[in-house]
Coordinates of C-alpha atoms in Angstrom, one line a residue:
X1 CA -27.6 159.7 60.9
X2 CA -28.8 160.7 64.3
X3 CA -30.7 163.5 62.6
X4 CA -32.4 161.4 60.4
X5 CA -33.5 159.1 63.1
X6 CA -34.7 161.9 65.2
X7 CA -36.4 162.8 62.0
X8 CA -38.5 159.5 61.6
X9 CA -36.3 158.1 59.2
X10 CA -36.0 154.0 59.7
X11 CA -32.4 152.6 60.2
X12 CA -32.6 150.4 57.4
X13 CA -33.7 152.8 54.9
X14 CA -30.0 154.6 55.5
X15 CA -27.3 153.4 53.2
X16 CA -23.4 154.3 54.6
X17 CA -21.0 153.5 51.8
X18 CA -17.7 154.0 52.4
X19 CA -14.3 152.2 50.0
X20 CA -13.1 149.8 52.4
X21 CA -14.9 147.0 54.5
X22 CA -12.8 148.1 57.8
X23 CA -14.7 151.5 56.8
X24 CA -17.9 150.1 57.0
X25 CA -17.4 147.8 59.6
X26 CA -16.2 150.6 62.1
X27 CA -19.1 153.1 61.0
X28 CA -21.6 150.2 61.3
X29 CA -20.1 148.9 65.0
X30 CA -20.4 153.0 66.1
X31 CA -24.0 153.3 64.9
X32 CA -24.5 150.0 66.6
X33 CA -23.4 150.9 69.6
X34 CA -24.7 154.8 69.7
X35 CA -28.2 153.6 68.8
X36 CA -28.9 150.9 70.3
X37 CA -28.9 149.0 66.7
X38 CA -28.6 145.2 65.8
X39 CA -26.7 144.0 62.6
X40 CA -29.1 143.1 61.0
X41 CA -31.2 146.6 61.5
X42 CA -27.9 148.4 58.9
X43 CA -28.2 146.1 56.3
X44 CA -27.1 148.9 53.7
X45 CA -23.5 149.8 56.2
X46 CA -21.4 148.4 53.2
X47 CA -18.4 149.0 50.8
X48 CA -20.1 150.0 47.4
X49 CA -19.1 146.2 45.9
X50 CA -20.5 144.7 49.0
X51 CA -23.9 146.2 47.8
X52 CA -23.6 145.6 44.9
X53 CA -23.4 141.5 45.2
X54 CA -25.8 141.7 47.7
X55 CA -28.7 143.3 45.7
X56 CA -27.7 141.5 42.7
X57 CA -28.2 138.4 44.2
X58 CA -24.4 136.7 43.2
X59 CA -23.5 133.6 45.5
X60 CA -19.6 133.4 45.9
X61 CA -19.2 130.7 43.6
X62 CA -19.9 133.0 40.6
X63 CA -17.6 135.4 41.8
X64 CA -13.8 134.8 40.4
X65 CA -11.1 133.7 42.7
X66 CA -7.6 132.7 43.5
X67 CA -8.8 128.9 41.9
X68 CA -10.3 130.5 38.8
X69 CA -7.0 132.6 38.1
X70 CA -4.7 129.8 38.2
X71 CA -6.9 128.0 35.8
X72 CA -6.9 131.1 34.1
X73 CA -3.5 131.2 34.1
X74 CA -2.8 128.0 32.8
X75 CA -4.4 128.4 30.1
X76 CA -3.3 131.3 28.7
X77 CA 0.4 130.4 30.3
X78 CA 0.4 133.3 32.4
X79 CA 1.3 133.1 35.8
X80 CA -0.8 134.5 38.8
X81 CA 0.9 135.0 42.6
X82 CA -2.7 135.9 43.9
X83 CA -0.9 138.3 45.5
X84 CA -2.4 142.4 46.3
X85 CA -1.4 144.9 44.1
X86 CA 1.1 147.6 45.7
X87 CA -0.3 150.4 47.7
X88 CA 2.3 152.7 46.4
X89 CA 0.7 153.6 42.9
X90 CA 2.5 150.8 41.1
X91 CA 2.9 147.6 40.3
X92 CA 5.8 145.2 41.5
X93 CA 6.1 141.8 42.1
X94 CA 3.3 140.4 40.7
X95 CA 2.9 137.9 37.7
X96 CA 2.0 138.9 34.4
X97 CA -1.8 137.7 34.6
X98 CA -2.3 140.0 37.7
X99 CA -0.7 142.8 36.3
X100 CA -2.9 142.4 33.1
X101 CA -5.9 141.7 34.8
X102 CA -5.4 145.1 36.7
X103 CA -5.0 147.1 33.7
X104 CA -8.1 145.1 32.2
X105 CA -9.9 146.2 34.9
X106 CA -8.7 149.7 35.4
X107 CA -9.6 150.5 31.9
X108 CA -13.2 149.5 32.8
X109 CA -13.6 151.5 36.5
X110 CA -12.0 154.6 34.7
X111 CA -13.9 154.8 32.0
X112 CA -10.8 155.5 29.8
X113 CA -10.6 152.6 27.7
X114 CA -8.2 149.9 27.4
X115 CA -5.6 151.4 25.0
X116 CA -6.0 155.0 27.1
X117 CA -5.2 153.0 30.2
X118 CA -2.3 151.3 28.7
X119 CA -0.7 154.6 26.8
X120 CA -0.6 155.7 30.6
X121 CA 0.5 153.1 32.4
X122 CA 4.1 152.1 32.9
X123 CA 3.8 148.6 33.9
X124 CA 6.0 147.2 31.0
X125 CA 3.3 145.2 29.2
X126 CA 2.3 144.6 25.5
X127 CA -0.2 146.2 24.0
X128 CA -0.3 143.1 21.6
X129 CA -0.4 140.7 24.6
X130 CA -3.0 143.0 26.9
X131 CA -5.6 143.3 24.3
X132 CA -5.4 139.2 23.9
X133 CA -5.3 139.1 27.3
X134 CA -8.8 141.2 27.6
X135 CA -10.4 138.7 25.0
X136 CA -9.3 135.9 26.5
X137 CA -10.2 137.2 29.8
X138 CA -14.2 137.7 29.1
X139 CA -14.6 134.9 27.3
X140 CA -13.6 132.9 30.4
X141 CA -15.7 134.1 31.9
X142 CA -18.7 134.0 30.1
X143 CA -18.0 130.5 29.0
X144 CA -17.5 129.5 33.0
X145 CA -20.7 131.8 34.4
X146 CA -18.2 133.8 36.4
X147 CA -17.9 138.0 37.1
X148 CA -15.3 139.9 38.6
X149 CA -16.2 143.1 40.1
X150 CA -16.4 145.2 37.8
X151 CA -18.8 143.3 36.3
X152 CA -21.0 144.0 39.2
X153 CA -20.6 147.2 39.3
X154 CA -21.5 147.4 35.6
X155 CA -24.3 144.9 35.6
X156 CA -26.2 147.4 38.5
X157 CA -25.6 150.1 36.7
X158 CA -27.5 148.8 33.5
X159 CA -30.3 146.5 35.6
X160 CA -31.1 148.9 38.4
X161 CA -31.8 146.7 40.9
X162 CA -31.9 149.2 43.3
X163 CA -32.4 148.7 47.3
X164 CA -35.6 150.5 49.2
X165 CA -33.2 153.3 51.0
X166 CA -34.1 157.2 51.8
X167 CA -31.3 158.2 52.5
X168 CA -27.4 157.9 51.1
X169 CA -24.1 158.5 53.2
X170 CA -20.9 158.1 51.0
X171 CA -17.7 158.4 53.1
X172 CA -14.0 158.9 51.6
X173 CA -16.3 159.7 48.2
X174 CA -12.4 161.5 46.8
X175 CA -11.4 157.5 46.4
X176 CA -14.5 156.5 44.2
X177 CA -14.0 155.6 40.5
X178 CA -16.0 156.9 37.8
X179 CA -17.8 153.4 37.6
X180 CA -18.2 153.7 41.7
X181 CA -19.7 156.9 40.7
X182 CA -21.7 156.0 38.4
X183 CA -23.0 153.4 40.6
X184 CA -23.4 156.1 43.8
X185 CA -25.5 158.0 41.3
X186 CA -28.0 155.3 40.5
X187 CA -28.3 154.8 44.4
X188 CA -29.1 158.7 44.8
X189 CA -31.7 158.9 42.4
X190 CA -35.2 157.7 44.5
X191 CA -33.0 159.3 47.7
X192 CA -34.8 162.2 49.3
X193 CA -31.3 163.1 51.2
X194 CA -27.3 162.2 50.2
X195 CA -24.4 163.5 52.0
X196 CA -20.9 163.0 50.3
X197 CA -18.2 163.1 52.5
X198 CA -14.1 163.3 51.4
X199 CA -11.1 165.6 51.2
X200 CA -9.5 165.7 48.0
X201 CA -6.5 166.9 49.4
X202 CA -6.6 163.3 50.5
X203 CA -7.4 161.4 47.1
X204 CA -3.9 159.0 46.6
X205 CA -5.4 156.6 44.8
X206 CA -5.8 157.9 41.2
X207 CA -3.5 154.9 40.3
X208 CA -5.6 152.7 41.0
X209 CA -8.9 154.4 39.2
X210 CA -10.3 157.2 41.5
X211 CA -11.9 160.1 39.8
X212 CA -10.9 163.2 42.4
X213 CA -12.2 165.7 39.9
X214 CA -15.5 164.1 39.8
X215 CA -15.4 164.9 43.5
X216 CA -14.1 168.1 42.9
X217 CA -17.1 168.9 40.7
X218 CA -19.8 168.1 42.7
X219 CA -22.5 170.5 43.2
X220 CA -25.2 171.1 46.5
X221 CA -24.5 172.4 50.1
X222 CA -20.7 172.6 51.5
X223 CA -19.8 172.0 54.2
X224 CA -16.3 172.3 55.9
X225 CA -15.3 170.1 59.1
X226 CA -13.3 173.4 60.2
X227 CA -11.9 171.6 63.3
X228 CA -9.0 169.3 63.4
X229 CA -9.4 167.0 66.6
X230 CA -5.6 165.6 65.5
X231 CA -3.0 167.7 64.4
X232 CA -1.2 170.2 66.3
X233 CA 0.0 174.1 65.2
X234 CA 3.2 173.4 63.8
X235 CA 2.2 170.5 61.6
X236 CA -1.0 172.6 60.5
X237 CA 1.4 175.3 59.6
X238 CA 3.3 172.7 57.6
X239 CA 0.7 171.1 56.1
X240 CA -1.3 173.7 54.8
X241 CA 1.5 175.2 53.5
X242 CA 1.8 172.2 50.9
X243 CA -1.7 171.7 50.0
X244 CA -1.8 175.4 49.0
X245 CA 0.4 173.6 46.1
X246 CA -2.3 171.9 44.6
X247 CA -3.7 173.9 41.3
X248 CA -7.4 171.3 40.7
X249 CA -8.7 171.9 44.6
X250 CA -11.6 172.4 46.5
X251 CA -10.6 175.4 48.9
X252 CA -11.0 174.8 52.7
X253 CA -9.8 176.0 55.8
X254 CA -9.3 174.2 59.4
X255 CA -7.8 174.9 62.9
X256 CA -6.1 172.7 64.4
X257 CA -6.3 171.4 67.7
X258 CA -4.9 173.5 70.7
X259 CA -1.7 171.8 70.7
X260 CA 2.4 173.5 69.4
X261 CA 3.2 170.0 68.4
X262 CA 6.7 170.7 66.6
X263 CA 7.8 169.7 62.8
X264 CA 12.0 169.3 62.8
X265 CA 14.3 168.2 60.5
X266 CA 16.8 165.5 61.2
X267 CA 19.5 163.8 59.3
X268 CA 19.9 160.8 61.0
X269 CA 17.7 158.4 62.4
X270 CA 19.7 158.2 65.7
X271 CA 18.0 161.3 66.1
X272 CA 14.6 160.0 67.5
X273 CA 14.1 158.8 70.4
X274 CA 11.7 155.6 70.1
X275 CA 11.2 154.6 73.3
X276 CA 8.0 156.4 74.2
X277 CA 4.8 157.1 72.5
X278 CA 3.1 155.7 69.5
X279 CA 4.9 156.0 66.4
X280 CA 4.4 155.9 62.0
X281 CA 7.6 155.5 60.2
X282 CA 6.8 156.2 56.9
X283 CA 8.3 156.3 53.5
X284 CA 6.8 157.1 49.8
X285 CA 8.3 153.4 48.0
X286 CA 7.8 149.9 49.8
X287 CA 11.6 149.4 48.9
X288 CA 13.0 152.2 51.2
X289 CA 11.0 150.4 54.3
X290 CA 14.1 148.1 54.9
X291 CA 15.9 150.9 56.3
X292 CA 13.2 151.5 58.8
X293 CA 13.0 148.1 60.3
X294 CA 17.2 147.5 60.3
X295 CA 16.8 150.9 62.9
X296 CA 14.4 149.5 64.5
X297 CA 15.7 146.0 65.2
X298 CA 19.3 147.5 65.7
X299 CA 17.6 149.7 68.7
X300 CA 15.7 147.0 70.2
X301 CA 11.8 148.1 69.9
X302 CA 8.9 146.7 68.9
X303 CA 7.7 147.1 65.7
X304 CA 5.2 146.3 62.8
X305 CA 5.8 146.6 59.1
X306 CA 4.1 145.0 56.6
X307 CA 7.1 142.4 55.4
X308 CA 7.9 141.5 58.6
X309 CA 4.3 140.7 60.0
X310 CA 4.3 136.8 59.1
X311 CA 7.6 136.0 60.1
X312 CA 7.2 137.9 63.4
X313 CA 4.0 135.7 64.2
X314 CA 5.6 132.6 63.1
X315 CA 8.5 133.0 65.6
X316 CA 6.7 134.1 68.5
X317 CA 4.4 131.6 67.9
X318 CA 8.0 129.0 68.2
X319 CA 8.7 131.0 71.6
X320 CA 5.2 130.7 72.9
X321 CA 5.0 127.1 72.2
X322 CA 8.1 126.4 74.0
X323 CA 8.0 128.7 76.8
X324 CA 3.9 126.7 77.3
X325 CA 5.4 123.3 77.0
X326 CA 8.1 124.0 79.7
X327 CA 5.8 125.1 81.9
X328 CA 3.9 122.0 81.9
X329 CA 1.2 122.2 79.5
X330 CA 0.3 119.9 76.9
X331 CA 0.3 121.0 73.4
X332 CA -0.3 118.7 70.1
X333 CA 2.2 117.4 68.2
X334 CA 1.8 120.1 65.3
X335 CA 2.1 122.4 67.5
X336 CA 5.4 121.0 69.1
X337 CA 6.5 120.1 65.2
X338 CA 6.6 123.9 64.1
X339 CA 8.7 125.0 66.8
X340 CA 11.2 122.3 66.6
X341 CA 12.3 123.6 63.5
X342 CA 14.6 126.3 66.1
X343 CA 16.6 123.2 67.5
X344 CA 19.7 122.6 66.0
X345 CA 19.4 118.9 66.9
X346 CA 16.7 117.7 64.3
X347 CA 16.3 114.2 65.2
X348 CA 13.5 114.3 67.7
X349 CA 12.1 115.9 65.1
X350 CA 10.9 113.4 63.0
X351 CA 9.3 111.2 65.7
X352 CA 7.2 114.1 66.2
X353 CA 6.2 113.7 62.6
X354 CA 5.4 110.3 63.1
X355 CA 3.0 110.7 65.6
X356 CA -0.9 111.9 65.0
X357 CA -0.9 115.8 65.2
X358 CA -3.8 116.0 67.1
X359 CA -1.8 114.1 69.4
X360 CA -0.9 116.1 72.9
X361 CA 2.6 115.8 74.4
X362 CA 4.4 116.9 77.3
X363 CA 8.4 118.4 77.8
X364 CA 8.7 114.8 78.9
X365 CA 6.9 113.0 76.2
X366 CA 9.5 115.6 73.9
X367 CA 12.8 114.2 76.2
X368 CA 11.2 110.7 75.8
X369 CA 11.8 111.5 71.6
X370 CA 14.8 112.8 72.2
X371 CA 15.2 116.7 73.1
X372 CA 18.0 116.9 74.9
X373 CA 17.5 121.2 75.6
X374 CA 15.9 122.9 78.2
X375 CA 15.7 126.3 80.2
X376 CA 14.2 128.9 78.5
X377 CA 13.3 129.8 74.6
X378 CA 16.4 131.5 74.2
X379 CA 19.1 129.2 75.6
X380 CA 16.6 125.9 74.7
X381 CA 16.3 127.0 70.5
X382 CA 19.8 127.1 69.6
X383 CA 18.9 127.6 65.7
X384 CA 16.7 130.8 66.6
X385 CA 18.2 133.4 63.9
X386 CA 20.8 135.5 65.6
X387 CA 19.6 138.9 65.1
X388 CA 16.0 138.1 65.9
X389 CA 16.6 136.1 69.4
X390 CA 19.1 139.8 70.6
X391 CA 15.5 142.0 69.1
X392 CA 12.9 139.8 71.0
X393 CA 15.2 139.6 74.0
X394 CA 15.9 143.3 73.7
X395 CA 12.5 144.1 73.6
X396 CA 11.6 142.4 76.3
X397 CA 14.1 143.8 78.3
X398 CA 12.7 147.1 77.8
X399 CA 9.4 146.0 79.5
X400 CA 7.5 146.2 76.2
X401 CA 5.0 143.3 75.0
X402 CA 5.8 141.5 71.9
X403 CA 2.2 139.7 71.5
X404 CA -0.8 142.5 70.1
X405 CA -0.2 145.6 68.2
X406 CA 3.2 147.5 68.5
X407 CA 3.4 150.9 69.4
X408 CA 5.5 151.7 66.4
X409 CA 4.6 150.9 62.9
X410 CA 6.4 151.2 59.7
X411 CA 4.2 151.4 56.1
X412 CA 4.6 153.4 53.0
X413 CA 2.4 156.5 53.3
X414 CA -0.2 154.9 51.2
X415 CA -1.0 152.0 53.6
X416 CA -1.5 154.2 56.6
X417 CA -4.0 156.1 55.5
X418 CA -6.7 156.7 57.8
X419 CA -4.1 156.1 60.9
X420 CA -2.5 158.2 63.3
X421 CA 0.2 158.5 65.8
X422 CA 2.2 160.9 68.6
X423 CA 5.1 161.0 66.8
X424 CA 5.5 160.5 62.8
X425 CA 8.8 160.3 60.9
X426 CA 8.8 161.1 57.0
X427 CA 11.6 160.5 54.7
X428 CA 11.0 162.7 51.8
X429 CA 13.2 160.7 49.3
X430 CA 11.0 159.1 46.4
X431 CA 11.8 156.3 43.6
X432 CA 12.3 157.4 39.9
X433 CA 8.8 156.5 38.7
X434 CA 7.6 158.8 41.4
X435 CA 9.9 161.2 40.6
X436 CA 8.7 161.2 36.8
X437 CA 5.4 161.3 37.4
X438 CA 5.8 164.1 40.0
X439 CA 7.3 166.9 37.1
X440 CA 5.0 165.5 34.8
X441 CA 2.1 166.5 37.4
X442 CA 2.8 167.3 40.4
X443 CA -0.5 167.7 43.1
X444 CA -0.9 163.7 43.3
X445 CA 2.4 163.2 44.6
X446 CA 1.7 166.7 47.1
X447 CA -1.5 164.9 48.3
X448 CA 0.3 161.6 49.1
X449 CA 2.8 164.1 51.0
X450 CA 0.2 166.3 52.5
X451 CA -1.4 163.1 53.6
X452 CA 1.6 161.5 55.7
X453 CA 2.0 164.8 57.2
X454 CA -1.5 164.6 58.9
X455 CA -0.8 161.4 61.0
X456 CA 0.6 162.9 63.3
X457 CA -0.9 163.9 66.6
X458 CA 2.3 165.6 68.5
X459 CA 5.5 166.3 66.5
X460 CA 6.3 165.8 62.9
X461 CA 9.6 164.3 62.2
X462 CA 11.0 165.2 58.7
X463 CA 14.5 163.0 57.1
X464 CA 16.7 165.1 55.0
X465 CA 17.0 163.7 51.5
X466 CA 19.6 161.0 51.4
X467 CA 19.3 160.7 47.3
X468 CA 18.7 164.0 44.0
X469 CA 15.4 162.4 43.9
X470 CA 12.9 163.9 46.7
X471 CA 10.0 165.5 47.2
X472 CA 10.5 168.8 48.4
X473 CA 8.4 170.2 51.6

């Protein structure tokens, strides 16, 4: 980008696509900032769908949501949680009408088909029941006015409404589908310039419809970033040991940074020493993540993971609340409502909910209802769960800060993509489904490896198998 501009080329005639709207927001903040720019002077620093309901001119209303679903749902009596879909290659979890929307979908990004998608899939659903599902499904929507987004995508590709840029930037292009692609090629077409950036030894989402060996296929100028600014020589070593494993790759060579880093094995997870330095627990199945955040609340350090992040803010929210409101601040009565739910004695409680919860109140106003506790969170909330009052007490202890990011972070490999840490720890043990599809073909499952592997900026931490079914490094 800073070539083009030195070139003459006009900020807003630059389109930066990239597959996630944390992506774009990042790449459009940094050419903000390096360039002196305004928001409104990137107007094309998007995800591809973000582009695509902007140029088509959709308002939100047309788009379907959560509301349309559940009607949806009703009326075909099929339930939907509204929930995401699982970032592990699979489907869990979810109600029938998201796992058949999915599918629906997935046959339409891919290109495949419906019954190709299906054959392929092993989500235990009907064929009899997805096909009148797919029906069903467009003629809901035509019937309401409504698209999804693959609608979009397919509507642009056959009206060609297409936006007055020069020049085309596609980031993470090994996670595009063949409909994204189809769509990144009608974009190119009037473009004087396009760069494609990606690393198809990163590409982890074919479950969910990316076409890696369209990436792999495409033709003009290579170029290889040759230096790794990240990982260090023993995790290189490591890691380009695997990816050699993958048969359908673009070759490439880096360096890695000027660090030894180290990549041991350990058997227990005693082993590590968590009290310093960022860390990524990771694992290849969301079920195995338990494990990870038993250690970590049995050691006493503060952690994120992705089933404990609501509960986490809801309880220090309680603390905060109480520890406020003993220090003589006044809070509303919602406020002092949610966090009464930690005291054992429950009947000051409901003349709390008879006030208005706009209302503000002080630790005397709360005596004056009938709290009979005080001192601080921990002695004061006698119904605080056990095991969580000895971690937030233990963490504290340690110095450490329970409010803003933790230092150590637990995710399956798939939702840390793009992250990185000092230290990473990688059980190698995989579920059955994973197992199946890995001797059916094994480079996916190498990539999703290979790619946990990378996160780490010092030393590369490496469980033993605990089950017969791992990946072997």
């Amino acid at each position: 980008m800073e070539q083009e501009i030195a070139a003459g080329t006009r900020a807003d005639r630059i389109a930066y696509l990239t597959f996630t709207r944390k992506g774009a927001q990042e790449a459009r903040d940094r050419a903000m900032d390096k360039f002196g720019l305004t928001n409104d002077e990137l107007p094309w620093f998007r995800t591809i769908h973000s582009l695509v309901f902007r140029q088509m001119g959709y308002k939100k209303s047309q788009v379907m949501g959560q509301a349309q679903f559940a009607d949806l749902g009703r009326r075909l009596g099929v339930a939907f949680t509204g929930g995401v879909y699982s970032d592990e290659g699979m489907i869990s979890g979810l109600g029938t009408g998201d796992r058949l929307v999915f599918l629906e979908n997935l046959g339409r990004v891919t290109g495949q088909g419906l019954r190709s998608v299906w054959e392929g899939s092993d989500h235990g659903t009907d064929w009899q029941e997805l096909a009148v599902f797919a029906q069903a499904y467009s003629i809901y929507k035509r019937n309401k006015g409504l698209v999804d987004y693959t609608d979009m995508l397919e509507a642009f590709c056959e009206n060609l409404f297409l936006p007055a840029i020069e020049v085309l930037i596609i980031d993470e292009a090994q996670d595009l589908s063949h409909l994204q692609w189809a769509v990144a090629q009608a974009l190119a077409r009037d473009c004087r310039a396009v760069y494609v950036a990606g690393d198809d030894d990163q590409a982890i989402y074919r479950w969910a419809g990316a076409d890696v060996e369209a990436f792999i296929a495409l033709s003009g100028r290579t170029r290889v970033l040759d230096q790794s600014y990240r990982i260090p020589r023993a995790v290189h070593d490591l890691a380009a040991g695997l990816v050699g494993r993958i048969k359908n790759r673009k070759p490439k060579e880096f360096r890695p940074r000027d660090a030894c880093g180290s990549a041991p094995w350990i058997s227990d997870l005693d082993e590590l020493d968590l009290a310093r330095g960022t860390w990524l627990l990771l694992a290849r199945n969301s079920y195995m993540l338990g494990r990870l955040e038993e250690h970590c609340l049995w050691a006493g350090v503060n952690f994120d993971s992705p089933s404990r992040r609501t509960s986490k803010t809801i309880l220090l929210r309680a603390i905060m609340t109480w520890e406020r409101l003993r220090q003589g601040e006044r809070l509303s009565a919602e406020e002092v409502l949610a966090a009464s739910r930690y005291f054992q004695d429950k009947r000051w409680a409901g003349g709390l909910r008879r006030l208005d919860p706009t209302m503000l109140l002080t630790a005397e106003d709360a005596r004056q209802l009938g709290l009979r506790q005080g001192g601080p969170w921990y002695e004061a909330m006698d119904a605080f769960p056990t095991q969580e009052r000895d971690y937030f007490r233990s963490v504290r202890a340690r110095g450490e800060k329970l409010l803003g990011p933790a230092r150590i972070k637990i995710s399956t490999i798939h939702g840390v993509k793009g992250g990185q840490a000092d230290n990473v720890l990688l059980l190698t043990d995989i579920s059955l489904s994973a197992y199946n599809s890995m001797v059916n073909d094994a480079d996916d499952e190498t990539r999703v490896f290979y790619v946990g592997m990378t996160r780490a900026r010092e030393n590369l931490y490496l469980m033993t198998p605990q089950s017969n079914l791992y990946f072997d490094i």
